[in-house]
């Protein structure tokens, strides 16, 4: 388990935090644009906040131990999630999948949309977690870097596979073995968040743009290319283009990606590094092609048929939001039953049809087609085997690496 001392954020990390919260994925809202997935500087921000709140510098000896489970006596479960991340009835008065779960199991779900930002939410629950107390929540949904931190600190309960037969069997291969939770012992993904190449076919003169090399070298795109101001997305996509694995790269590999991007900056191939504000420029054609987030592209395509996307042959970066049972939760078994319920294909399809994010559940395509054929064929919601095989995750970073990498990236993008 991880232990650490409170630390100060470097100027580069503070800048990265501001980018994520004001114009990056941390600033985005559900169902219109994607929000933060790999906000590394925010992860460190959370570390700094821990120290500021008087939380012990090392993990408690009893942290993460399972509490007494009251599931059998108390047929309830409290679930904290992001806004617009659960299906809603047409009259907007009910939540069909949650209501069906209660009808089937007798377990009442207290569902709260009280997660607006990973760091903000972590600030709410960390005092109780560090003190070995119940947070009042049985199930939470947090982004991969924060899920990794909570697990390393011993603040998540190990899941019982016997309560998760559908989840164990149906979790998609691309989400099955993250480096921070191999075999999904503590977590299961709620959604996946891909980073892809997007382009305006009218602005490119009808040409397809499908590689980072093309973005960086094609003279016909000069000055009309943008990359993301989130380090993991831009560097991860560049590493893949250079034949490197974002899950295993070295300092030398990272420096090579920075150097490759710097050359494109110097020759003015790259117009700018952006947060979610690239969407307006892409739709207008001021940006011809870019690295962007899949959720944005789904939304833009609804209004502009010229917006296309491509999955590079070299691969693409995917992050995820994940379900965890916090330490000392009162209703662990009930929470596990709820997790497993959302891994039943008919239920997963109903959820995916509403939230339009990558569904991490195998076997859902036929069920989704019954609801909406166009969604079932959209690989940004249900990646096919070829696309899923190209998905890669950015590896977990140490605090030292985080500091060094954010400083180098900030220099590159002029932050």
XYZ file of C-alpha atoms in Angstrom:
415
model
C 0.000 0.000 0.000
C 1.135 3.512 -0.756
C 2.520 5.801 1.944
C 3.463 9.410 1.376
C 4.284 12.699 2.989
C 2.374 15.862 2.115
C 4.105 17.663 -0.727
C 3.951 20.994 -2.471
C 2.803 21.282 -6.029
C 5.252 22.599 -8.572
C 4.224 25.547 -10.737
C 3.774 23.158 -13.660
C 1.449 20.924 -11.654
C -0.601 23.909 -10.521
C -0.852 25.045 -14.130
C -1.978 21.571 -15.184
C -4.623 21.630 -12.461
C -5.932 24.983 -13.684
C -6.049 23.720 -17.258
C -8.063 20.665 -16.280
C -10.542 22.589 -14.177
C -11.077 25.580 -16.476
C -10.781 24.258 -20.031
C -9.790 20.611 -19.873
C -11.797 17.519 -19.137
C -12.251 18.642 -15.548
C -14.421 21.493 -16.779
C -16.693 19.490 -19.025
C -20.254 18.436 -18.314
C -21.931 15.082 -18.866
C -23.767 14.242 -22.085
C -22.442 17.314 -23.875
C -18.684 16.973 -23.483
C -16.315 14.577 -21.761
C -14.809 15.387 -18.398
C -11.542 14.522 -16.759
C -10.133 11.040 -17.067
C -6.485 11.215 -16.416
C -5.930 14.445 -14.563
C -2.529 13.695 -13.162
C -1.893 17.099 -11.690
C -5.217 16.875 -9.918
C -4.135 13.565 -8.462
C -1.189 15.344 -6.929
C -3.482 18.175 -5.914
C -5.456 15.611 -3.979
C -2.249 14.493 -2.277
C -1.443 18.011 -1.221
C -4.941 18.490 0.131
C -4.542 15.377 2.223
C -1.689 16.934 4.131
C -3.483 20.246 4.480
C -6.454 18.537 6.119
C -4.419 16.908 8.851
C -4.583 13.403 7.395
C -1.779 11.100 8.513
C 1.274 10.992 6.213
C 1.062 7.215 5.954
C -1.748 4.717 5.560
C -3.492 3.684 8.757
C -2.692 0.151 9.841
C -6.398 -0.741 9.784
C -7.355 1.276 6.688
C -9.213 -0.656 4.019
C -10.292 -3.454 6.344
C -13.783 -4.695 5.641
C -16.416 -3.334 7.996
C -19.270 -5.374 9.406
C -21.586 -5.982 6.480
C -25.200 -5.125 7.290
C -26.517 -6.007 3.825
C -28.673 -8.898 4.997
C -30.411 -6.837 7.687
C -30.527 -3.502 5.829
C -31.810 -3.853 2.272
C -30.253 -0.663 0.991
C -27.217 0.704 -0.814
C -25.971 4.295 -1.168
C -24.421 5.084 -4.563
C -22.515 8.315 -5.365
C -22.065 9.089 -9.053
C -21.502 11.911 -11.545
C -24.380 13.965 -12.906
C -26.081 12.733 -16.094
C -24.443 9.325 -15.655
C -27.584 7.235 -15.107
C -30.592 6.528 -17.310
C -33.703 8.626 -16.658
C -37.306 7.978 -17.646
C -38.953 10.051 -20.372
C -40.841 12.111 -17.811
C -37.524 12.600 -15.960
C -39.105 11.473 -12.703
C -37.590 8.011 -12.446
C -34.445 5.968 -13.021
C -35.626 2.805 -14.789
C -32.627 0.524 -14.261
C -32.302 1.397 -10.581
C -36.016 0.906 -10.037
C -35.881 -2.492 -11.768
C -32.977 -3.508 -9.511
C -34.985 -2.639 -6.408
C -38.046 -4.489 -7.692
C -35.984 -7.611 -8.363
C -33.837 -7.656 -5.219
C -35.738 -5.644 -2.648
C -32.615 -3.505 -2.182
C -33.423 0.204 -2.108
C -30.855 2.428 -3.833
C -30.131 5.868 -2.452
C -28.654 7.412 -5.585
C -26.891 10.771 -5.341
C -25.255 12.841 -8.089
C -22.717 14.420 -5.778
C -19.550 13.977 -7.839
C -18.684 17.037 -9.928
C -14.908 16.731 -9.899
C -12.547 13.997 -8.719
C -10.507 16.221 -6.419
C -13.528 17.938 -4.936
C -15.184 14.599 -4.215
C -11.991 13.150 -2.751
C -11.899 16.135 -0.430
C -15.364 15.172 0.855
C -14.544 11.571 1.709
C -10.823 11.510 2.567
C -11.125 12.598 6.233
C -13.414 9.656 7.004
C -11.374 7.213 4.930
C -8.127 8.216 6.627
C -9.739 7.955 10.045
C -11.121 4.486 9.312
C -14.709 5.738 9.365
C -17.720 5.061 7.169
C -18.122 7.704 4.437
C -21.870 7.125 4.302
C -21.455 5.673 0.802
C -21.454 2.027 -0.262
C -20.487 2.578 -3.889
C -18.603 5.387 -5.623
C -17.621 6.083 -9.235
C -14.228 7.757 -9.750
C -11.739 8.156 -12.584
C -8.915 5.665 -13.007
C -6.093 7.722 -11.474
C -8.149 8.403 -8.325
C -9.368 4.808 -8.154
C -5.733 3.736 -8.266
C -4.815 6.069 -5.421
C -7.719 4.973 -3.208
C -6.810 1.328 -3.735
C -3.115 1.909 -3.011
C -3.990 3.716 0.202
C -6.029 0.747 1.391
C -9.268 2.724 1.303
C -11.232 0.367 -0.972
C -12.667 -3.008 -0.011
C -11.667 -6.114 -1.921
C -14.633 -7.404 -3.882
C -16.112 -10.879 -3.459
C -16.117 -12.654 -6.852
C -18.995 -14.889 -5.780
C -21.258 -11.824 -5.795
C -20.038 -10.692 -9.224
C -20.595 -13.546 -11.705
C -21.817 -11.299 -14.554
C -19.141 -8.674 -13.968
C -16.342 -11.230 -13.879
C -17.574 -12.936 -17.037
C -18.592 -9.891 -19.067
C -16.027 -7.153 -18.427
C -14.434 -6.352 -21.788
C -10.864 -7.499 -22.327
C -9.595 -3.944 -22.804
C -10.733 -3.041 -19.274
C -9.912 -6.297 -17.500
C -6.350 -5.777 -16.274
C -5.399 -2.144 -15.526
C -1.938 -1.861 -13.968
C -3.435 -0.289 -10.839
C -5.952 -3.128 -10.241
C -4.895 -6.304 -12.090
C -7.776 -8.731 -12.448
C -10.232 -6.133 -11.084
C -9.931 -7.240 -7.445
C -11.182 -3.877 -6.110
C -12.992 -2.153 -8.970
C -15.108 -2.524 -12.095
C -15.375 0.026 -14.909
C -18.547 2.059 -15.327
C -17.530 3.601 -18.677
C -14.538 4.012 -20.968
C -13.300 7.359 -22.345
C -11.333 7.110 -25.641
C -8.958 9.700 -27.098
C -9.073 9.628 -30.912
C -8.198 11.672 -33.996
C -10.981 13.938 -35.230
C -11.150 15.943 -38.432
C -13.460 18.165 -40.443
C -13.635 16.529 -43.868
C -14.675 19.805 -45.493
C -11.632 21.574 -44.036
C -9.284 18.787 -45.163
C -10.584 18.912 -48.719
C -12.147 15.487 -48.407
C -8.980 13.813 -47.129
C -8.966 11.391 -44.202
C -6.659 12.107 -41.272
C -5.839 8.976 -39.311
C -2.437 9.234 -37.635
C -0.459 11.448 -35.321
C 2.314 11.452 -37.926
C -0.090 13.036 -40.388
C -1.099 15.655 -37.830
C 2.537 16.514 -37.175
C 3.974 16.328 -40.689
C 1.322 16.884 -43.358
C 2.088 20.316 -44.888
C -1.522 20.674 -46.026
C -2.554 20.736 -42.359
C 0.061 23.254 -41.252
C -1.311 25.725 -38.755
C -4.672 23.952 -38.563
C -3.837 21.197 -36.081
C -4.491 21.069 -32.337
C -3.499 18.689 -29.558
C -4.930 18.419 -26.059
C -3.604 20.260 -23.039
C -4.030 17.077 -20.967
C -0.604 15.479 -20.742
C -1.676 11.829 -20.738
C -3.745 12.182 -23.894
C -1.271 14.108 -26.025
C 1.854 12.288 -24.878
C 0.104 8.915 -24.883
C -1.057 9.286 -28.468
C 2.395 10.461 -29.545
C 4.120 7.565 -27.788
C 1.872 5.135 -29.630
C 2.678 6.810 -32.950
C 6.369 6.322 -32.170
C 5.883 2.622 -31.525
C 6.098 2.934 -27.740
C 3.704 1.436 -25.204
C 2.109 4.116 -22.952
C 1.740 1.408 -20.331
C 5.480 0.715 -20.136
C 7.367 3.768 -21.396
C 10.638 5.095 -19.954
C 11.908 8.624 -19.267
C 13.768 8.444 -22.572
C 10.555 7.518 -24.385
C 8.732 10.426 -22.759
C 11.475 12.847 -23.765
C 11.305 11.488 -27.309
C 7.585 12.255 -27.495
C 8.164 15.761 -26.141
C 10.872 16.313 -28.741
C 8.642 15.085 -31.551
C 5.898 17.489 -30.558
C 8.348 20.350 -30.028
C 9.503 20.091 -33.638
C 5.894 20.471 -34.790
C 5.472 23.497 -32.513
C 8.650 25.087 -33.820
C 7.615 24.753 -37.460
C 4.112 25.996 -36.579
C 2.409 22.791 -37.644
C 0.485 22.764 -34.368
C -1.800 25.749 -33.995
C -2.360 25.302 -30.270
C -2.920 22.944 -27.347
C -6.499 23.069 -26.128
C -8.986 21.909 -23.562
C -12.537 21.225 -24.679
C -12.601 24.482 -26.625
C -11.206 22.749 -29.718
C -14.738 21.616 -30.552
C -15.944 25.002 -31.818
C -12.870 25.483 -34.025
C -13.160 21.959 -35.424
C -16.830 22.392 -36.246
C -16.163 25.713 -38.010
C -13.161 24.305 -39.876
C -10.609 26.676 -38.318
C -9.007 23.497 -37.003
C -8.869 20.880 -39.740
C -7.762 17.950 -37.580
C -6.895 17.268 -33.977
C -6.511 14.861 -31.100
C -9.849 14.891 -29.275
C -12.228 13.036 -26.971
C -14.720 10.560 -28.368
C -17.662 11.957 -26.412
C -17.122 15.327 -28.055
C -17.145 13.748 -31.485
C -20.464 11.963 -30.925
C -22.020 15.284 -29.934
C -20.464 17.238 -32.829
C -21.515 14.663 -35.413
C -25.144 15.083 -34.374
C -25.023 18.666 -35.672
C -22.274 18.580 -38.302
C -21.935 15.686 -40.782
C -18.483 16.927 -41.798
C -17.003 15.836 -38.462
C -15.292 12.456 -38.729
C -13.054 10.427 -36.470
C -10.275 7.904 -36.987
C -8.578 5.293 -34.848
C -4.854 5.330 -35.660
C -3.314 2.038 -36.732
C -0.797 2.613 -33.933
C -3.568 2.621 -31.313
C -5.337 5.095 -29.059
C -5.560 6.025 -25.377
C -8.535 4.982 -23.237
C -9.172 5.955 -19.622
C -12.114 4.891 -17.452
C -14.492 5.748 -14.634
C -14.702 2.973 -12.061
C -16.918 1.594 -9.293
C -15.375 1.055 -5.850
C -16.712 0.032 -2.430
C -15.090 2.381 0.117
C -13.529 1.052 3.299
C -16.004 0.716 6.177
C -19.058 0.777 3.892
C -22.045 -0.825 5.678
C -23.571 -2.582 2.667
C -20.747 -4.175 0.711
C -22.699 -7.201 -0.514
C -25.573 -5.013 -1.686
C -23.082 -2.795 -3.531
C -21.534 -5.846 -5.206
C -24.977 -6.997 -6.316
C -25.589 -3.572 -7.858
C -22.245 -3.660 -9.683
C -23.044 -7.117 -11.026
C -26.508 -6.019 -12.130
C -25.004 -3.409 -14.468
C -22.931 -6.136 -16.115
C -26.015 -7.965 -17.325
C -26.151 -7.129 -21.070
C -29.801 -5.927 -21.197
C -29.176 -3.561 -18.287
C -25.825 -2.402 -19.662
C -27.482 -1.678 -23.012
C -30.166 0.456 -21.402
C -27.515 2.463 -19.570
C -25.307 2.862 -22.654
C -28.252 4.045 -24.729
C -28.731 6.913 -22.344
C -25.201 8.036 -21.461
C -23.471 7.399 -24.843
C -20.078 6.476 -23.399
C -18.004 3.387 -24.167
C -19.748 0.398 -22.620
C -17.288 -1.948 -20.842
C -19.662 -4.927 -20.991
C -19.236 -7.728 -23.523
C -22.328 -9.166 -25.186
C -24.300 -5.944 -25.172
C -24.459 -5.242 -28.916
C -27.636 -7.188 -29.722
C -29.402 -5.730 -26.705
C -28.420 -2.177 -27.668
C -29.560 -2.766 -31.254
C -33.045 -3.471 -29.913
C -33.025 0.049 -28.468
C -31.134 1.965 -31.174
C -29.393 0.326 -34.129
C -27.226 3.376 -34.810
C -25.801 3.257 -31.287
C -25.088 -0.450 -31.577
C -23.009 0.213 -34.697
C -21.183 3.254 -33.270
C -17.673 2.101 -32.342
C -17.254 5.108 -30.046
C -19.915 3.500 -27.832
C -19.274 -0.178 -28.584
C -15.743 -0.661 -29.922
C -15.492 -3.613 -32.265
C -12.768 -6.202 -31.691
C -10.346 -4.435 -34.016
C -10.807 -1.101 -32.270
C -10.713 -2.600 -28.770
C -7.440 -4.341 -29.603
C -5.879 -0.945 -30.298
C -6.869 0.530 -26.941
C -4.026 1.373 -24.564
C -3.889 2.947 -21.094
C -1.363 5.468 -19.817
C 0.553 3.810 -17.005
C 0.433 4.906 -13.371
C 3.051 7.489 -12.420
C 5.110 7.977 -9.299
C 5.028 11.395 -7.647
C 8.551 12.072 -8.921
C 7.581 11.179 -12.480
C 4.429 13.267 -12.254
C 6.412 16.338 -11.264
C 9.057 15.903 -13.952
C 6.642 15.067 -16.755
C 4.207 17.884 -16.037
C 7.057 20.405 -15.979
C 8.327 19.234 -19.365
C 4.824 19.193 -20.829
C 4.043 22.668 -19.479
C 7.157 24.001 -21.189
C 6.097 22.378 -24.457
C 2.611 23.884 -24.504
C 3.679 27.238 -23.092
C 1.622 26.913 -19.913
